[in-house]
CSV table of C-alpha atoms in Angstrom, one decimal:
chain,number,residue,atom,x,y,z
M,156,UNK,CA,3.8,21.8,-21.0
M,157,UNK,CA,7.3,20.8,-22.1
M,158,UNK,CA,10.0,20.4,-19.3
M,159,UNK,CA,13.0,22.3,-21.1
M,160,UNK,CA,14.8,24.2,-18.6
M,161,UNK,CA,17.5,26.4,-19.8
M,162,UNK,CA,20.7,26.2,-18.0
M,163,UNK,CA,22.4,27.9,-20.7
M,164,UNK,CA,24.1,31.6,-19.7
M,165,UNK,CA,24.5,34.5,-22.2
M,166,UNK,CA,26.0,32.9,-25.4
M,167,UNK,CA,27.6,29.3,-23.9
M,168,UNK,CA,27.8,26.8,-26.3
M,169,UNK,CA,25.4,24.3,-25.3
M,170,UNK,CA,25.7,20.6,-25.4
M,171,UNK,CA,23.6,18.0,-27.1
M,172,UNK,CA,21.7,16.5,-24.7
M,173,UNK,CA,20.1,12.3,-25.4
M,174,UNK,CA,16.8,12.6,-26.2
M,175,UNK,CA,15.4,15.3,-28.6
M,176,UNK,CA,12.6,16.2,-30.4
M,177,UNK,CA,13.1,16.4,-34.1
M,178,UNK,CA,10.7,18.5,-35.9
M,179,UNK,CA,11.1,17.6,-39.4
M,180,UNK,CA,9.8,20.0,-42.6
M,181,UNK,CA,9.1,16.7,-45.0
M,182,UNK,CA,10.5,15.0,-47.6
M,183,UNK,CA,13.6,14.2,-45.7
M,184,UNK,CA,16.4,11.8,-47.3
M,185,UNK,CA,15.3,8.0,-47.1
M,186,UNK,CA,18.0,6.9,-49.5
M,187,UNK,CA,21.3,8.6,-49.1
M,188,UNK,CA,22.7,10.0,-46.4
M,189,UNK,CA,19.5,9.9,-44.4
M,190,UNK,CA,21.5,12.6,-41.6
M,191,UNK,CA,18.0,13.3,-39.9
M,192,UNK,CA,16.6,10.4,-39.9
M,193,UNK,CA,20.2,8.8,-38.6
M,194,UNK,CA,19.9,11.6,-35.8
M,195,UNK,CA,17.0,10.2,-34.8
M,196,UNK,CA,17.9,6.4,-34.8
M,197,UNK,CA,21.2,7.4,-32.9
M,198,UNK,CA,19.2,9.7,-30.4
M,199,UNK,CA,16.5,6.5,-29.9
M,200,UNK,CA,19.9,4.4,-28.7
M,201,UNK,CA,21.3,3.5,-31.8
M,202,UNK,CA,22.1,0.1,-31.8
M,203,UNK,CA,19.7,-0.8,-28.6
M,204,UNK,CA,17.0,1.2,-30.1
M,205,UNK,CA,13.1,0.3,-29.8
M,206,UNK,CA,11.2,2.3,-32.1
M,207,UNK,CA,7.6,2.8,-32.3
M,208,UNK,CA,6.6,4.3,-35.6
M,209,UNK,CA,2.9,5.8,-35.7
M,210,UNK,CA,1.7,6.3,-39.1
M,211,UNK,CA,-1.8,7.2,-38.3
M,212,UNK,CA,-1.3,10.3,-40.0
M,213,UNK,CA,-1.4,8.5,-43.5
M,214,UNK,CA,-4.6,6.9,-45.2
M,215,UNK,CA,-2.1,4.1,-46.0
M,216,UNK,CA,-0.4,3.3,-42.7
M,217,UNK,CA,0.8,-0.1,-43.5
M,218,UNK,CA,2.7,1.2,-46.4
M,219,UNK,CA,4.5,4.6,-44.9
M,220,UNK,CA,4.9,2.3,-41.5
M,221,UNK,CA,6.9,-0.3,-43.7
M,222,UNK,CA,8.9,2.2,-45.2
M,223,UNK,CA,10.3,3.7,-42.3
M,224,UNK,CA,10.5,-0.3,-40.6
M,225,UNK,CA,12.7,-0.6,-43.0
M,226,UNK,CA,14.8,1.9,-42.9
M,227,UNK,CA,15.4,2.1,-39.2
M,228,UNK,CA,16.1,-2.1,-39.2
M,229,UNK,CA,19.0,-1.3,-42.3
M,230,UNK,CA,20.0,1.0,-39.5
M,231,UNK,CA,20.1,-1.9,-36.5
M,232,UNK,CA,17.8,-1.0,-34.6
M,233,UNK,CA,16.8,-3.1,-31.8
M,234,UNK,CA,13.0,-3.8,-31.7
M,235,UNK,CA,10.4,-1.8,-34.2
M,236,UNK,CA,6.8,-1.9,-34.0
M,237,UNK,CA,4.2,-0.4,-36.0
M,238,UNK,CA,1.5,1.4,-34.0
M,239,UNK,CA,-1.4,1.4,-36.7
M,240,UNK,CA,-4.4,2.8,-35.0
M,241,UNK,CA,-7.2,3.9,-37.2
M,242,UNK,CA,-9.7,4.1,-34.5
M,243,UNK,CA,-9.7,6.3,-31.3
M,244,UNK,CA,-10.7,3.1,-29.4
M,245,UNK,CA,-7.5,1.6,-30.2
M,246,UNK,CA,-5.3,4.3,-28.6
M,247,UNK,CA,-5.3,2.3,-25.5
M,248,UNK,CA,-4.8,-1.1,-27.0
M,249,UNK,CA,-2.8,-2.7,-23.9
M,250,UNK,CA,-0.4,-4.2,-26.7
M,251,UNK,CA,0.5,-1.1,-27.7
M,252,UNK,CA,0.7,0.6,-24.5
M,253,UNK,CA,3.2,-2.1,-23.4
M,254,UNK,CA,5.4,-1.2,-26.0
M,255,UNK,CA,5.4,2.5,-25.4
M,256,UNK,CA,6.8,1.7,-21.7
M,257,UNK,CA,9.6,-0.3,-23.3
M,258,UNK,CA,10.7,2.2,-26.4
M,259,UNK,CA,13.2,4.6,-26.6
M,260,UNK,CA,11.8,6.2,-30.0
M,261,UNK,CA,8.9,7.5,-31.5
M,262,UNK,CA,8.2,8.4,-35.2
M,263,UNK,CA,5.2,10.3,-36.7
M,264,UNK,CA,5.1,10.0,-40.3
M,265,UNK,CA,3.7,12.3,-42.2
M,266,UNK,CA,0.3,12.5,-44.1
M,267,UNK,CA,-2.9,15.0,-42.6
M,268,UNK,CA,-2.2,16.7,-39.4
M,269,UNK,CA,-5.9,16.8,-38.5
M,270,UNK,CA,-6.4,12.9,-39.0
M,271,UNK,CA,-3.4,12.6,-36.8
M,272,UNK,CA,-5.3,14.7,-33.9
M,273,UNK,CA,-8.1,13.2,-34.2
M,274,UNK,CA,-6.8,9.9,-34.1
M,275,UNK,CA,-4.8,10.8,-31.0
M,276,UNK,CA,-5.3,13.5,-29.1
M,277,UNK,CA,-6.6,13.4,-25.3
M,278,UNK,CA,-5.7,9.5,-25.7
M,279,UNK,CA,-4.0,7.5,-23.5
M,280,UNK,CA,-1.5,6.7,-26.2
M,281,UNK,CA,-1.1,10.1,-26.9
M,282,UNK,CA,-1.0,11.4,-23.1
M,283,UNK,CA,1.7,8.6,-22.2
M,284,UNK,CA,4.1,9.5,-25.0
M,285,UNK,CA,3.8,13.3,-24.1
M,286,UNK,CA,4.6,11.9,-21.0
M,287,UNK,CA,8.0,10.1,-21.4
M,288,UNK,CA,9.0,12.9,-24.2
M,289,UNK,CA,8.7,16.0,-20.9
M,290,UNK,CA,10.5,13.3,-18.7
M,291,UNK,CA,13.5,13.0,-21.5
M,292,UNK,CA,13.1,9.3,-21.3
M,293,UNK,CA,12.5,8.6,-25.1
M,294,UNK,CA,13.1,10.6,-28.5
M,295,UNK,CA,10.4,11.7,-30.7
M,296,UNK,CA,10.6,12.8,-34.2
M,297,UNK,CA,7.5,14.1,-36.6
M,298,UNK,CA,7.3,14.8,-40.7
M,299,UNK,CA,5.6,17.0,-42.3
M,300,UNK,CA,1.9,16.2,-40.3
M,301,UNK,CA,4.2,14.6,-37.4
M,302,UNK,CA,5.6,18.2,-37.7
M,303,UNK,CA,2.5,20.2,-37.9
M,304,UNK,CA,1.2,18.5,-34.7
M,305,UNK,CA,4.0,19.6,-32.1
M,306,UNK,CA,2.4,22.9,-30.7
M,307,UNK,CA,-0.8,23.4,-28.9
M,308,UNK,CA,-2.5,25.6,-31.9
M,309,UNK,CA,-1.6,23.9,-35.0
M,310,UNK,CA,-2.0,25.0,-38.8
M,311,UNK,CA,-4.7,22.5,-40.2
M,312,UNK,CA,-4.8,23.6,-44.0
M,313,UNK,CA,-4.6,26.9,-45.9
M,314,UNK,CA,-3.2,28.2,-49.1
M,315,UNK,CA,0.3,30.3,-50.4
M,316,UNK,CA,0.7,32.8,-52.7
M,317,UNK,CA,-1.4,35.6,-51.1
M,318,UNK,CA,-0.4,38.6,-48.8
M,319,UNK,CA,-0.9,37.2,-45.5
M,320,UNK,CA,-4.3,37.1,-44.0
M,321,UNK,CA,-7.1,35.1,-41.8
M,322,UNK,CA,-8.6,33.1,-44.5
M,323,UNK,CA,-4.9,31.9,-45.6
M,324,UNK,CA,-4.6,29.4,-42.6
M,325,UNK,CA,-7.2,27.1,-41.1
M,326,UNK,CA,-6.1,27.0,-37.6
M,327,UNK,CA,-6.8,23.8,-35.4
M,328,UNK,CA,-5.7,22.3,-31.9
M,329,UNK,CA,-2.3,20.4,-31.6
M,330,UNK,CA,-0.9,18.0,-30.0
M,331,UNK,CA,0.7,20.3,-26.9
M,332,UNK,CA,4.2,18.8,-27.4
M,333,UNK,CA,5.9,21.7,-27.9
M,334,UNK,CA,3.2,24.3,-26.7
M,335,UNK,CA,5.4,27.6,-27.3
M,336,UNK,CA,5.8,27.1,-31.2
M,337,UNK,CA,3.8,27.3,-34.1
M,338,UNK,CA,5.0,24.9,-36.4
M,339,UNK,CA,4.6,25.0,-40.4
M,340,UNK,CA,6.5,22.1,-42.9
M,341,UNK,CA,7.1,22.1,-46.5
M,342,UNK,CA,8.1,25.5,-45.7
M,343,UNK,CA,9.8,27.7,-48.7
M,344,UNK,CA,8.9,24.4,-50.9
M,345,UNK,CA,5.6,25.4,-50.7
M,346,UNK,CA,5.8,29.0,-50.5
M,347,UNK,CA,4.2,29.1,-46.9
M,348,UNK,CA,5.5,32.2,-45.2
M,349,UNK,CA,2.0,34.3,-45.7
M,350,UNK,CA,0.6,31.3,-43.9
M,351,UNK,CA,2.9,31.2,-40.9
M,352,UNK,CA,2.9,35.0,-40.9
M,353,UNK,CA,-1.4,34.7,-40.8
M,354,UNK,CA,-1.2,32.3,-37.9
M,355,UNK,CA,0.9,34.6,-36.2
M,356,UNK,CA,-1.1,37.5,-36.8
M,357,UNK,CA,-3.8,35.3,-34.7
M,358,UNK,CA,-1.6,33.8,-32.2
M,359,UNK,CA,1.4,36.7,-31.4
M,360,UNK,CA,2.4,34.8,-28.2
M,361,UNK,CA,3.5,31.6,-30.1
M,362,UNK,CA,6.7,31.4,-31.8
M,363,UNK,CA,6.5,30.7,-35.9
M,364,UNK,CA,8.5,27.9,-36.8
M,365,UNK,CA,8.4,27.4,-40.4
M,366,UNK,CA,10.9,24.2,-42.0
M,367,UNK,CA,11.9,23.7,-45.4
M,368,UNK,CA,11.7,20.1,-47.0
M,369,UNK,CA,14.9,17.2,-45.9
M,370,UNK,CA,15.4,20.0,-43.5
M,371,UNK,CA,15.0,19.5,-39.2
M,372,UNK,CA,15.0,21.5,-36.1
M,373,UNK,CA,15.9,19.5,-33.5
M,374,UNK,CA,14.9,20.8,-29.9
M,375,UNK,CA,17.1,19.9,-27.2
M,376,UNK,CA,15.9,19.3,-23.5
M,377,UNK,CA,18.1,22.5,-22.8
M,378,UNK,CA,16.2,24.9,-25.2
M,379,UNK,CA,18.3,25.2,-27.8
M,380,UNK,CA,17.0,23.8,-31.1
M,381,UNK,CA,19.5,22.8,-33.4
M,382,UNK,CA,19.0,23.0,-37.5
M,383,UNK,CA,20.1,20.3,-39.7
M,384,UNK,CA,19.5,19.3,-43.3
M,385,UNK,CA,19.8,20.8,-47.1
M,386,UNK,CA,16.9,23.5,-45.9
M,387,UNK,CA,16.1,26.5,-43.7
M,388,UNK,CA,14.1,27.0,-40.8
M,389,UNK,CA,12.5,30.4,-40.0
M,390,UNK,CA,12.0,31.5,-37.0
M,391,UNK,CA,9.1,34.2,-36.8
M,392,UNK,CA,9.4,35.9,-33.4
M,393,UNK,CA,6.3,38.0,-32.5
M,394,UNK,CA,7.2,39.0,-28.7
M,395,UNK,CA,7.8,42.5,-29.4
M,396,UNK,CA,4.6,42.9,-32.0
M,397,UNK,CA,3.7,46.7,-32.0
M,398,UNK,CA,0.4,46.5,-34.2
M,399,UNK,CA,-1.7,44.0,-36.0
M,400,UNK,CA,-4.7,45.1,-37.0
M,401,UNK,CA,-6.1,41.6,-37.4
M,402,UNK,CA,-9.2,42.1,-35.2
M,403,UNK,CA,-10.5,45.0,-37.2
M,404,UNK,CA,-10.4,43.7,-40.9
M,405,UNK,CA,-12.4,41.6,-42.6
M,406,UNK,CA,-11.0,37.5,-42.8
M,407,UNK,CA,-9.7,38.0,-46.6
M,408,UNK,CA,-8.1,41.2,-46.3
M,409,UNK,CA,-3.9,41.8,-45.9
M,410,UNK,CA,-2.9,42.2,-42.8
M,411,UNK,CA,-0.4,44.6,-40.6
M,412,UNK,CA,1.9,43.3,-38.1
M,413,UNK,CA,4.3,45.6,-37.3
M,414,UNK,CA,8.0,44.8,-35.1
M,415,UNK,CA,8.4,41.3,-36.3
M,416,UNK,CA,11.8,39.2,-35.7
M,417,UNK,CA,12.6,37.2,-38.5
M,418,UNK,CA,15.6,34.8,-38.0
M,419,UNK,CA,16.6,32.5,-41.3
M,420,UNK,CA,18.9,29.4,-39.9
M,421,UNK,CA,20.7,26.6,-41.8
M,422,UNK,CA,23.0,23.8,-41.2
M,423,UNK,CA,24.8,24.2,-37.7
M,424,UNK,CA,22.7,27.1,-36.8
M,425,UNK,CA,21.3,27.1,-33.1
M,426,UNK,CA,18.5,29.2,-31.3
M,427,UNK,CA,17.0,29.4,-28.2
M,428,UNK,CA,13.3,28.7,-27.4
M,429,UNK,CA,12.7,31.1,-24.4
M,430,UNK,CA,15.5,33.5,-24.0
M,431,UNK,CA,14.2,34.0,-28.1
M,432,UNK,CA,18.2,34.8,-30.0
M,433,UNK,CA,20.3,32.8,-32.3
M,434,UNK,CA,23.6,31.3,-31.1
M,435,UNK,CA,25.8,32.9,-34.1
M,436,UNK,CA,29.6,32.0,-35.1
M,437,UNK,CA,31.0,35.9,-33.8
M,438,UNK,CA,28.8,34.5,-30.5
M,439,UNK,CA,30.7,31.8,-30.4
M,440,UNK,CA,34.0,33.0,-31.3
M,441,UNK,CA,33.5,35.2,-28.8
M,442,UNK,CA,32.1,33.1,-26.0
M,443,UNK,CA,35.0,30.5,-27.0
């Protein structure tokens, strides 16, 4: 389980802690202004960054791992390395693991979420970066598969443009990074809020966490995740679910769900992971 412990009271604004996890909806700015991905290379240690980037979510890791190499050295950072495994067995390549004791960063690019478990998961790679991330000790971001990874239930696949129901989303296991939170990228892009809304249907006690493309939410070892980019992130709160009736209909037809919280956040906006509200400007003028 993530180690986040809130020590934030009532409406406090909190403070950006080091390391982070940056949840990121895909697509994000390589070229210009690159905010998220400078987050992220500040966050790592900025100039005394060391960065592993895992591309094994691509079927051309080379070429996504170079691109972000590059990126992140135009940035200064200190040492990069590519950790290109396309084989379980070499998820506890010593080389490898060396590095991971020595980094600061980790990136998961983007590509298919379920290559990127089965590549990973359960391995000692994979156990050891989990590790470091609960103990705060490095900063890990994930695109768009990177993204779709974070919980324990992940979305594998599905399809958009349907009233929300079972055979919509193709549910799979995650990573466990985040456990609480149900993650789905490309979000309004894609038209994707039947999907997240399906997976909910199926999973109540996780929290929906749907981001938009060059768009971030960026959880802080507080709780508070903190929104950033040109996008949204939605926030699909199911803790006080009334009804579903997604047990007694058949896996194609619409479904119910009944006392939903929806929360729409932008640039600047803040919300807490467990005690489940958003950190609002009147909250904060008034907390001020």
């Amino acid at each position: 389980m993530l180690q986040i412990e809130s020590q934030v009271s009532g409406t406090q604004m909190p403070k950006p802690t080091k390391t982070a996890i940056l949840v990121i909806g895909g697509a994000e700015d390589k070229v210009h202004g690159r905010e998220i991905l400078h987050t992220f290379f500040n966050r790592s240690g900025a100039a005394d960054a060391v960065i592993a980037i895992v591309p094994s979510a691509s079927r051309e890791p080379l070429l996504i791992g170079d691109r972000y190499r590059h990126i992140f050295e135009d940035m200064g950072a200190k040492r990069l390395e590519i950790i290109d495994i396309r084989e379980r067995s070499q998820a506890e390549d010593p080389k490898y693991m060396e590095f991971l004791e020595e980094c600061t960063g980790v990136f998961l690019t983007g590509g298919d979420q379920l290559r990127l478990c089965g590549l990973l998961a359960e391995t000692p790679i994979m156990e050891r970066i989990r590790d470091r991330v609960q103990k705060g000790e490095v900063t890990l971001a994930g695109t768009s598969a990177g993204a779709a990874v974070m919980g324990h239930h992940m979305i594998g696949g599905g399809g958009s443009g349907e009233s929300p129901n079972r055979s919509l989303v193709d549910m799979a296991m995650g990573l466990g990074i985040i456990p609480e939170v149900l993650v789905d990228q490309h979000f309004h892009n894609r038209n994707r809020m039947a999907r997240l809304l399906s997976a909910i249907a199926i999973h109540p006690d996780r929290l929906g966490v749907g981001i938009d493309e060059d768009t971030c939410a960026m959880f802080e070892q507080d709780g508070w995740i903190q929104v950033m980019g040109k996008g949204t992130v939605t926030i699909v709160d199911a803790q006080d679910l009334s009804y579903t009736n997604q047990m007694d209909v058949g896996v194609a037809d619409p479904l119910s769900l009944h006392s939903l919280r929806l929360h729409i956040l932008c640039h600047g906006d803040r919300y807490h992971l467990y005690q489940r509200h958003p950190l609002t400007p009147m909250t904060d003028e008034k907390s001020a």
